[in-house]
Coordinates of C-alpha atoms in Angstrom, one line a residue:
M18 CA -85.5 -58.2 73.3
L19 CA -88.2 -56.4 71.3
P20 CA -91.7 -57.8 71.1
T21 CA -92.7 -59.6 67.8
L22 CA -94.8 -56.7 66.5
F23 CA -92.0 -54.2 66.8
R24 CA -89.5 -56.6 65.2
R25 CA -91.8 -57.2 62.3
L26 CA -92.5 -53.5 61.9
H27 CA -88.8 -52.7 62.1
A28 CA -88.0 -55.3 59.4
F29 CA -90.8 -53.9 57.2
S30 CA -89.6 -50.3 57.6
R31 CA -86.2 -51.3 56.2
R32 CA -87.7 -51.8 52.8
L33 CA -87.2 -49.2 50.1
I34 CA -90.8 -49.1 49.0
V35 CA -92.0 -48.2 52.5
R36 CA -89.9 -45.0 52.7
V37 CA -90.9 -44.1 49.1
L38 CA -94.6 -44.4 50.0
L39 CA -94.2 -42.5 53.3
I40 CA -92.5 -39.5 51.7
T41 CA -94.9 -39.6 48.8
L42 CA -97.7 -39.5 51.3
W43 CA -96.0 -36.5 53.0
S44 CA -95.9 -34.8 49.6
V45 CA -99.6 -35.2 49.1
I46 CA -100.3 -34.0 52.6
A47 CA -98.1 -30.9 51.9
I48 CA -100.2 -30.0 48.8
A49 CA -103.4 -30.5 50.8
L50 CA -102.2 -28.3 53.6
A51 CA -101.2 -25.6 51.1
K52 CA -104.8 -25.6 49.8
I53 CA -106.4 -25.7 53.3
L54 CA -104.1 -23.0 54.9
G55 CA -104.5 -20.6 51.9
G56 CA -107.4 -18.9 53.6
V57 CA -105.3 -17.6 56.5
I58 CA -102.8 -15.7 54.4
P59 CA -103.4 -11.9 54.5
L60 CA -104.5 -10.3 51.2
G61 CA -101.7 -8.8 49.1
L62 CA -99.0 -11.0 50.4
K63 CA -99.0 -12.9 47.2
E64 CA -97.7 -9.9 45.2
R65 CA -95.2 -9.0 47.9
I66 CA -93.3 -12.3 47.9
G67 CA -93.7 -13.1 44.2
A68 CA -95.6 -16.4 44.8
D69 CA -96.1 -16.8 41.0
S70 CA -92.5 -18.0 40.8
V71 CA -93.6 -21.3 42.3
D72 CA -94.5 -22.5 38.8
H73 CA -90.9 -22.1 37.6
I74 CA -89.5 -23.9 40.8
L75 CA -92.0 -26.8 40.4
S76 CA -90.9 -27.2 36.8
I77 CA -87.3 -27.4 37.8
I78 CA -88.0 -29.9 40.5
A79 CA -90.1 -32.1 38.2
N80 CA -87.4 -32.1 35.4
S81 CA -84.4 -32.6 37.6
M82 CA -85.7 -35.2 40.1
L83 CA -86.6 -37.7 37.5
T84 CA -83.1 -37.6 36.1
V85 CA -81.5 -37.7 39.6
T86 CA -83.7 -40.6 40.7
T87 CA -82.8 -42.7 37.6
F88 CA -79.1 -42.0 38.1
S89 CA -79.3 -42.9 41.8
L90 CA -81.1 -46.1 41.1
T91 CA -78.4 -47.0 38.5
V92 CA -75.7 -46.3 41.1
M93 CA -77.5 -48.4 43.7
V94 CA -77.9 -51.4 41.4
A95 CA -74.3 -51.2 40.3
S96 CA -73.0 -51.1 43.9
H97 CA -75.2 -54.1 44.8
Q98 CA -73.8 -56.1 41.8
S99 CA -70.3 -55.0 42.7
V100 CA -70.6 -56.2 46.3
S101 CA -72.1 -59.5 45.3
S102 CA -69.4 -60.2 42.7
Q103 CA -66.4 -58.9 44.5
W104 CA -67.0 -59.8 48.2
T105 CA -69.8 -62.2 48.8
P106 CA -73.4 -62.6 47.4
R107 CA -74.7 -62.8 51.0
A108 CA -73.5 -59.2 51.6
H109 CA -76.2 -58.1 49.2
Q110 CA -78.7 -58.4 52.1
I111 CA -76.9 -55.8 54.1
L112 CA -77.2 -53.3 51.2
L113 CA -80.9 -54.0 51.0
Q114 CA -81.2 -52.5 54.5
D115 CA -79.2 -49.3 53.7
T116 CA -81.5 -46.7 55.2
T117 CA -79.5 -43.8 53.9
T118 CA -79.9 -44.9 50.3
H119 CA -83.6 -45.6 50.9
T120 CA -84.2 -42.2 52.4
V121 CA -82.4 -40.4 49.7
L122 CA -84.1 -42.2 46.9
A123 CA -87.5 -41.8 48.6
T124 CA -86.8 -38.0 48.9
F125 CA -86.1 -37.7 45.2
V126 CA -89.2 -39.7 44.2
G127 CA -91.4 -37.9 46.7
A128 CA -90.1 -34.5 45.5
Y129 CA -90.8 -35.5 41.9
L130 CA -94.3 -36.6 42.7
Y131 CA -94.9 -33.5 44.7
A132 CA -93.9 -31.3 41.8
L133 CA -95.9 -33.3 39.3
V134 CA -99.1 -33.2 41.4
A135 CA -98.6 -29.5 42.2
I136 CA -98.1 -28.6 38.5
I137 CA -101.3 -30.5 37.5
M138 CA -103.3 -28.7 40.2
R139 CA -101.9 -25.4 39.1
E140 CA -102.8 -26.0 35.5
S141 CA -106.3 -27.0 36.7
Q142 CA -106.6 -23.7 38.6
V143 CA -107.0 -25.5 41.9
F144 CA -104.5 -23.1 43.5
K145 CA -105.1 -19.4 43.1
G146 CA -104.8 -16.2 45.0
E147 CA -103.3 -16.3 48.4
E148 CA -103.2 -20.1 48.4
L149 CA -100.1 -19.8 46.2
V150 CA -98.2 -18.3 49.1
I151 CA -98.5 -21.5 51.1
L152 CA -97.7 -23.6 48.1
F153 CA -94.6 -21.4 47.6
F154 CA -93.4 -22.0 51.2
M155 CA -94.1 -25.8 50.9
T156 CA -92.1 -25.9 47.7
I157 CA -89.2 -24.1 49.4
L158 CA -89.3 -26.7 52.1
V159 CA -89.2 -29.5 49.5
V160 CA -86.2 -27.8 47.9
L161 CA -84.4 -27.7 51.3
M162 CA -85.1 -31.4 51.7
I163 CA -83.7 -32.1 48.2
V164 CA -80.5 -30.2 49.1
V165 CA -80.0 -32.1 52.3
A166 CA -80.7 -35.4 50.5
I167 CA -78.1 -34.6 47.8
V168 CA -75.4 -33.7 50.3
R169 CA -76.1 -37.0 52.2
W170 CA -76.0 -38.9 49.0
I171 CA -72.7 -37.5 47.9
M172 CA -71.2 -38.3 51.3
H173 CA -72.6 -41.8 51.2
L174 CA -71.4 -42.5 47.7
E175 CA -67.8 -42.1 48.9
L176 CA -67.8 -45.5 50.4
L177 CA -71.0 -47.2 49.0
G178 CA -70.1 -50.7 48.0
S179 CA -66.5 -50.5 49.1
L180 CA -64.9 -53.3 51.2
I181 CA -64.4 -51.0 54.2
E182 CA -68.0 -49.9 54.3
T183 CA -69.6 -53.3 53.5
S184 CA -67.5 -55.3 56.0
G185 CA -67.9 -52.6 58.6
R186 CA -71.7 -52.8 58.4
I187 CA -71.6 -56.6 58.4
E188 CA -69.4 -56.5 61.5
K189 CA -71.8 -54.1 63.2
K190 CA -74.8 -56.4 62.5
S191 CA -72.8 -59.4 63.7
L192 CA -71.9 -57.6 66.9
E193 CA -75.5 -56.7 67.6
A194 CA -76.6 -60.3 67.1
Y195 CA -73.7 -61.8 69.1
D196 CA -74.4 -59.4 72.0
L197 CA -78.0 -60.5 72.0
R198 CA -77.1 -64.2 72.0
C199 CA -74.5 -63.6 74.8
N200 CA -77.1 -61.9 77.0
Y201 CA -79.8 -64.5 76.0
P202 CA -78.0 -67.7 74.8
T203 CA -81.3 -69.4 74.4
L204 CA -83.2 -66.2 73.4
G205 CA -84.7 -65.9 76.9
A206 CA -85.9 -69.5 77.1
H207 CA -84.8 -72.6 78.9
P208 CA -81.9 -74.7 77.4
L209 CA -83.3 -77.5 75.2
D210 CA -83.2 -81.0 76.6
E211 CA -83.7 -83.2 73.6
E212 CA -84.1 -86.4 75.6
R213 CA -87.0 -85.0 77.5
A214 CA -88.5 -83.2 74.5
S215 CA -88.4 -86.2 72.2
R216 CA -91.0 -87.9 74.3
L217 CA -93.5 -85.3 73.4
R218 CA -95.5 -84.7 70.2
E219 CA -93.3 -84.1 67.2
V220 CA -93.9 -81.0 65.1
T221 CA -92.4 -81.1 61.6
S222 CA -91.6 -78.2 59.3
D223 CA -94.0 -77.4 56.6
K224 CA -91.4 -75.5 54.6
T225 CA -87.8 -76.0 53.3
G226 CA -85.3 -73.2 54.2
Y227 CA -83.4 -71.5 56.9
V228 CA -84.7 -70.8 60.4
Q229 CA -84.6 -67.0 60.1
Q230 CA -86.0 -65.9 63.4
V231 CA -87.9 -67.2 66.4
Y232 CA -90.7 -65.0 67.8
Q233 CA -90.4 -66.1 71.4
D234 CA -93.1 -64.0 72.9
R235 CA -95.8 -65.4 70.6
L236 CA -94.7 -69.0 71.3
Q237 CA -94.7 -68.3 75.0
D238 CA -98.2 -66.9 74.8
A239 CA -99.5 -69.9 72.9
A240 CA -97.8 -72.3 75.3
K241 CA -99.1 -70.4 78.3
E242 CA -102.7 -70.4 77.0
A243 CA -102.6 -74.1 76.3
G244 CA -100.9 -74.9 79.7
A245 CA -98.1 -76.6 77.7
D246 CA -94.4 -76.3 76.8
I247 CA -92.8 -75.7 73.4
H248 CA -89.4 -77.1 72.6
V249 CA -87.7 -75.7 69.5
A250 CA -85.3 -78.3 67.9
R251 CA -83.5 -76.2 65.3
P252 CA -81.3 -73.2 66.2
V253 CA -81.6 -69.9 64.3
G254 CA -79.6 -70.2 61.1
A255 CA -80.1 -74.0 60.7
F256 CA -81.4 -75.4 57.4
V257 CA -84.5 -77.5 57.6
F258 CA -86.3 -79.6 55.0
R259 CA -90.0 -80.0 54.8
G260 CA -90.9 -82.9 57.1
D261 CA -87.9 -82.4 59.4
I262 CA -88.5 -82.1 63.1
L263 CA -89.0 -78.5 64.0
G264 CA -89.7 -79.1 67.6
W265 CA -91.9 -80.8 70.2
T266 CA -94.8 -79.8 72.3
D267 CA -97.3 -81.3 74.8
G268 CA -99.9 -78.9 73.7
G269 CA -102.7 -79.1 71.1
D270 CA -103.1 -77.9 67.5
A271 CA -102.9 -74.3 68.6
C272 CA -99.3 -74.8 69.8
V273 CA -98.4 -76.6 66.6
E274 CA -99.9 -73.8 64.5
S275 CA -98.0 -71.2 66.6
M276 CA -94.8 -73.0 65.9
H277 CA -95.3 -73.0 62.2
T278 CA -96.2 -69.3 62.3
N279 CA -93.7 -68.0 64.7
I280 CA -90.6 -70.0 63.8
S281 CA -89.8 -68.1 60.6
V282 CA -88.4 -70.4 57.8
G283 CA -87.4 -68.8 54.6
S284 CA -84.9 -69.0 51.7
L285 CA -82.3 -66.6 53.2
R286 CA -80.7 -66.3 56.7
N287 CA -81.3 -63.3 58.8
Y288 CA -78.9 -61.1 60.8
A289 CA -81.2 -60.3 63.7
Q290 CA -80.7 -63.4 65.9
D291 CA -78.0 -65.2 64.0
P292 CA -74.5 -63.9 64.7
G293 CA -73.1 -66.9 62.7
F294 CA -74.6 -65.4 59.5
G295 CA -72.8 -62.1 59.8
L296 CA -69.5 -63.8 60.7
L297 CA -70.0 -66.2 57.8
N298 CA -70.2 -63.1 55.5
L299 CA -66.9 -61.9 56.8
T300 CA -65.4 -65.4 56.4
E301 CA -66.6 -65.6 52.8
I302 CA -64.9 -62.3 52.0
A303 CA -61.7 -63.6 53.5
Q304 CA -62.0 -66.9 51.5
R305 CA -62.6 -65.0 48.2
A306 CA -59.6 -62.7 49.0
L307 CA -57.4 -65.9 49.4
S308 CA -58.5 -67.4 46.1
P309 CA -55.7 -67.7 43.5
G310 CA -57.4 -65.2 41.2
I311 CA -57.3 -62.4 43.8
N312 CA -54.5 -63.5 46.2
D313 CA -55.1 -60.7 48.8
P314 CA -54.1 -62.1 52.2
G315 CA -54.3 -58.6 53.7
T316 CA -58.1 -58.7 53.3
A317 CA -58.2 -62.1 55.0
V318 CA -56.2 -60.7 57.9
D319 CA -58.6 -57.8 58.2
M320 CA -61.6 -60.1 58.2
T321 CA -59.9 -62.3 60.9
G322 CA -59.5 -59.2 63.0
R323 CA -63.2 -58.2 62.6
I324 CA -64.3 -61.7 63.5
A325 CA -62.1 -61.5 66.6
R326 CA -63.6 -58.2 67.6
V327 CA -67.1 -59.6 67.5
L328 CA -66.2 -62.8 69.5
L329 CA -64.2 -60.9 72.1
S330 CA -66.8 -58.2 72.6
N331 CA -68.9 -60.1 75.1
Q332 CA -69.3 -63.4 76.9
V333 CA -72.2 -65.7 77.5
K334 CA -73.8 -65.1 80.9
P335 CA -73.5 -68.2 83.2
D336 CA -77.0 -67.6 84.6
P337 CA -79.0 -65.9 81.8
E338 CA -82.5 -64.5 82.6
I339 CA -85.3 -66.9 81.7
V340 CA -88.0 -64.6 80.2
H341 CA -90.1 -67.3 78.5
D342 CA -90.5 -70.0 81.0
R343 CA -92.6 -72.3 78.8
L344 CA -90.2 -72.2 75.9
Y345 CA -87.0 -74.4 75.3
M346 CA -84.4 -73.4 72.8
P347 CA -80.9 -74.7 71.6
T348 CA -78.0 -72.8 73.1
L349 CA -75.5 -70.8 70.9
D350 CA -72.9 -73.3 69.7
R351 CA -69.6 -71.5 70.1
H352 CA -67.6 -74.5 68.8
A353 CA -69.5 -74.4 65.5
L354 CA -69.2 -70.7 65.4
L355 CA -65.4 -70.9 65.5
R356 CA -65.1 -73.9 63.2
E357 CA -67.2 -72.2 60.5
T358 CA -65.3 -68.9 60.6
I359 CA -61.8 -69.1 61.9
G360 CA -61.5 -72.7 60.8
A361 CA -62.8 -72.0 57.3
I362 CA -60.3 -69.1 56.9
A363 CA -57.5 -71.4 58.1
R364 CA -58.3 -74.0 55.4
H365 CA -57.8 -71.4 52.7
G366 CA -55.0 -69.4 54.2
R367 CA -52.7 -72.0 55.7
A368 CA -50.2 -71.3 52.9
H369 CA -49.9 -67.6 53.8
P370 CA -47.7 -66.8 56.8
E371 CA -49.4 -63.5 57.5
V372 CA -52.8 -65.2 57.6
V373 CA -51.5 -68.0 59.9
L374 CA -50.0 -65.4 62.2
A375 CA -53.3 -63.5 62.4
L376 CA -55.3 -66.7 63.1
S377 CA -52.8 -67.8 65.8
S378 CA -53.0 -64.4 67.5
T379 CA -56.8 -64.5 67.3
L380 CA -57.1 -68.0 68.7
A381 CA -54.5 -67.2 71.5
A382 CA -56.7 -64.2 72.5
L383 CA -59.9 -66.3 72.4
S384 CA -58.2 -69.1 74.4
R385 CA -57.8 -66.5 77.3
H386 CA -61.4 -65.5 77.1
Q387 CA -63.5 -65.6 80.3
D388 CA -66.1 -67.7 78.4
S389 CA -64.8 -71.2 79.2
E390 CA -66.6 -72.8 76.3
L391 CA -65.3 -70.3 73.8
A392 CA -61.8 -70.6 75.2
A393 CA -61.9 -74.4 75.0
A394 CA -63.1 -74.2 71.4
A395 CA -60.3 -71.9 70.5
R396 CA -57.7 -74.2 72.0
D397 CA -59.1 -77.2 70.2
L398 CA -59.2 -75.4 66.9
D399 CA -55.7 -74.0 67.3
A400 CA -54.3 -77.5 67.8
Q401 CA -56.1 -78.8 64.7
I402 CA -54.9 -75.9 62.6
H403 CA -51.2 -76.4 63.6
K404 CA -51.4 -80.1 62.6
R405 CA -52.4 -79.1 59.1
I406 CA -50.0 -76.2 58.5
D407 CA -46.8 -76.9 56.5
D408 CA -43.6 -76.8 58.5
D409 CA -42.0 -74.1 56.2
V410 CA -45.0 -71.8 56.7
L411 CA -44.7 -72.2 60.5
E412 CA -41.0 -71.4 60.3
Q413 CA -41.8 -68.1 58.5
V414 CA -44.4 -67.3 61.1
I415 CA -42.0 -68.0 64.0

C-alpha cells in the first residue's frame, strides 16, 4: 500500500492539465537551453547545416499543431460521450484517467506553444548567430516527439471508446482494487467491532457523498500521536449523508479532524480501494445490453466472464497483515459484492438462456473457490436465482 502522499500525487498526475503544463514547461526549458548553449557552437556551423530553415519548420509546427489539437480534443470529447451513452456513465471516469490520450494531447499543445514562443523570440531577434544551431536541433527533437505522438494516437484511436477497450480497462482497475482488498481486507487495519466502537465518541460526516478513499497511514499517525484508536464505520464505496456516523474514536479533536480530512468523501466513487465500483461498471454495461432497446445478451455474457475473472483471481487471506494497529476498518463484504454484480445481471437476464448459463457456470466456479465466504455467498445466490428463473428457460439451459 502506497503512502498517502504518493497516492495523492498519483491521482493528481492522472489529470490532463498536469501533463499539458509539464510538457509546456519542457518547451520553455528547451528554448532557454537553446539560448544558453548557443555560445558553445563553433563559428561557421550555422551556415553548414542551414540553421535558418528553423523559421520554416517552426511555422509548420505552429500551423499544424493547433489544428491537430482541436481535432484530437473533438475526438476525445466524442469518445467520452459515446462511452457514457452506450455503456455506462460511470465508465466516463476511466477515460478521464487515459494517460495515452493525455500525453498525446499534451505533446501537441506543448509543441504548439514551443513553436509560438520560438517564433516570437526569432522575430524579436533574441536568437541569432550560432544560437540558431541549438534552436534547430531542439526543433528537430520536437518534430520527432510529434511523430511519435501521432503514431501513438493513431494506434490508440483504433479502440478508443469501444466496448472491448473500455471494459478491459475497467476490468484491469477492478482487478487491481480486488487484489489489494484480498491482501488487505481491512486495508491493513484491525476488523471493525461495532459493539466495542459504539461506546466511544461518535464522529459524524461533515459532507454528503461516497467514501472514496481512506488514507490509513495519516489516520494511524493521528491515533498514535493521541494514544488513541480510530474506528471507521463506513466501508469504501458507501454513501454517507451529512450528520451520519463516520466512525468512533477515544481521541481528542485532533483525531476527529484527521478523520474528516483523511476519510475522503466526494460526489463520485473511486477505483483505487473500491473493487465494487469497477465491478458495478461491468454490471451496468451488462444491464444496458439486456435492455429491450439493445437486446444484446452476448455482451452480458462477456461482462459476466470479466466479473468472474476478477473474483476468481485472488482470495482473502485468512490472517492478513495488520499494518495500522490503531485503526479499525470494515471488512470487504463478498456477499454484497456478488449480490450487486452477478445478482443484478441475473435480475435482468433471467429470460435469456445464454445469460442464465453463464451465470450458473460463474456461480458454480465461485462456489468451489478456496475463499469459504465467497463460496458460500455464491451458493446462496445460485439458489436464489434458480427460484426466480422460469421453468422454460431452465429447460433451454439444460
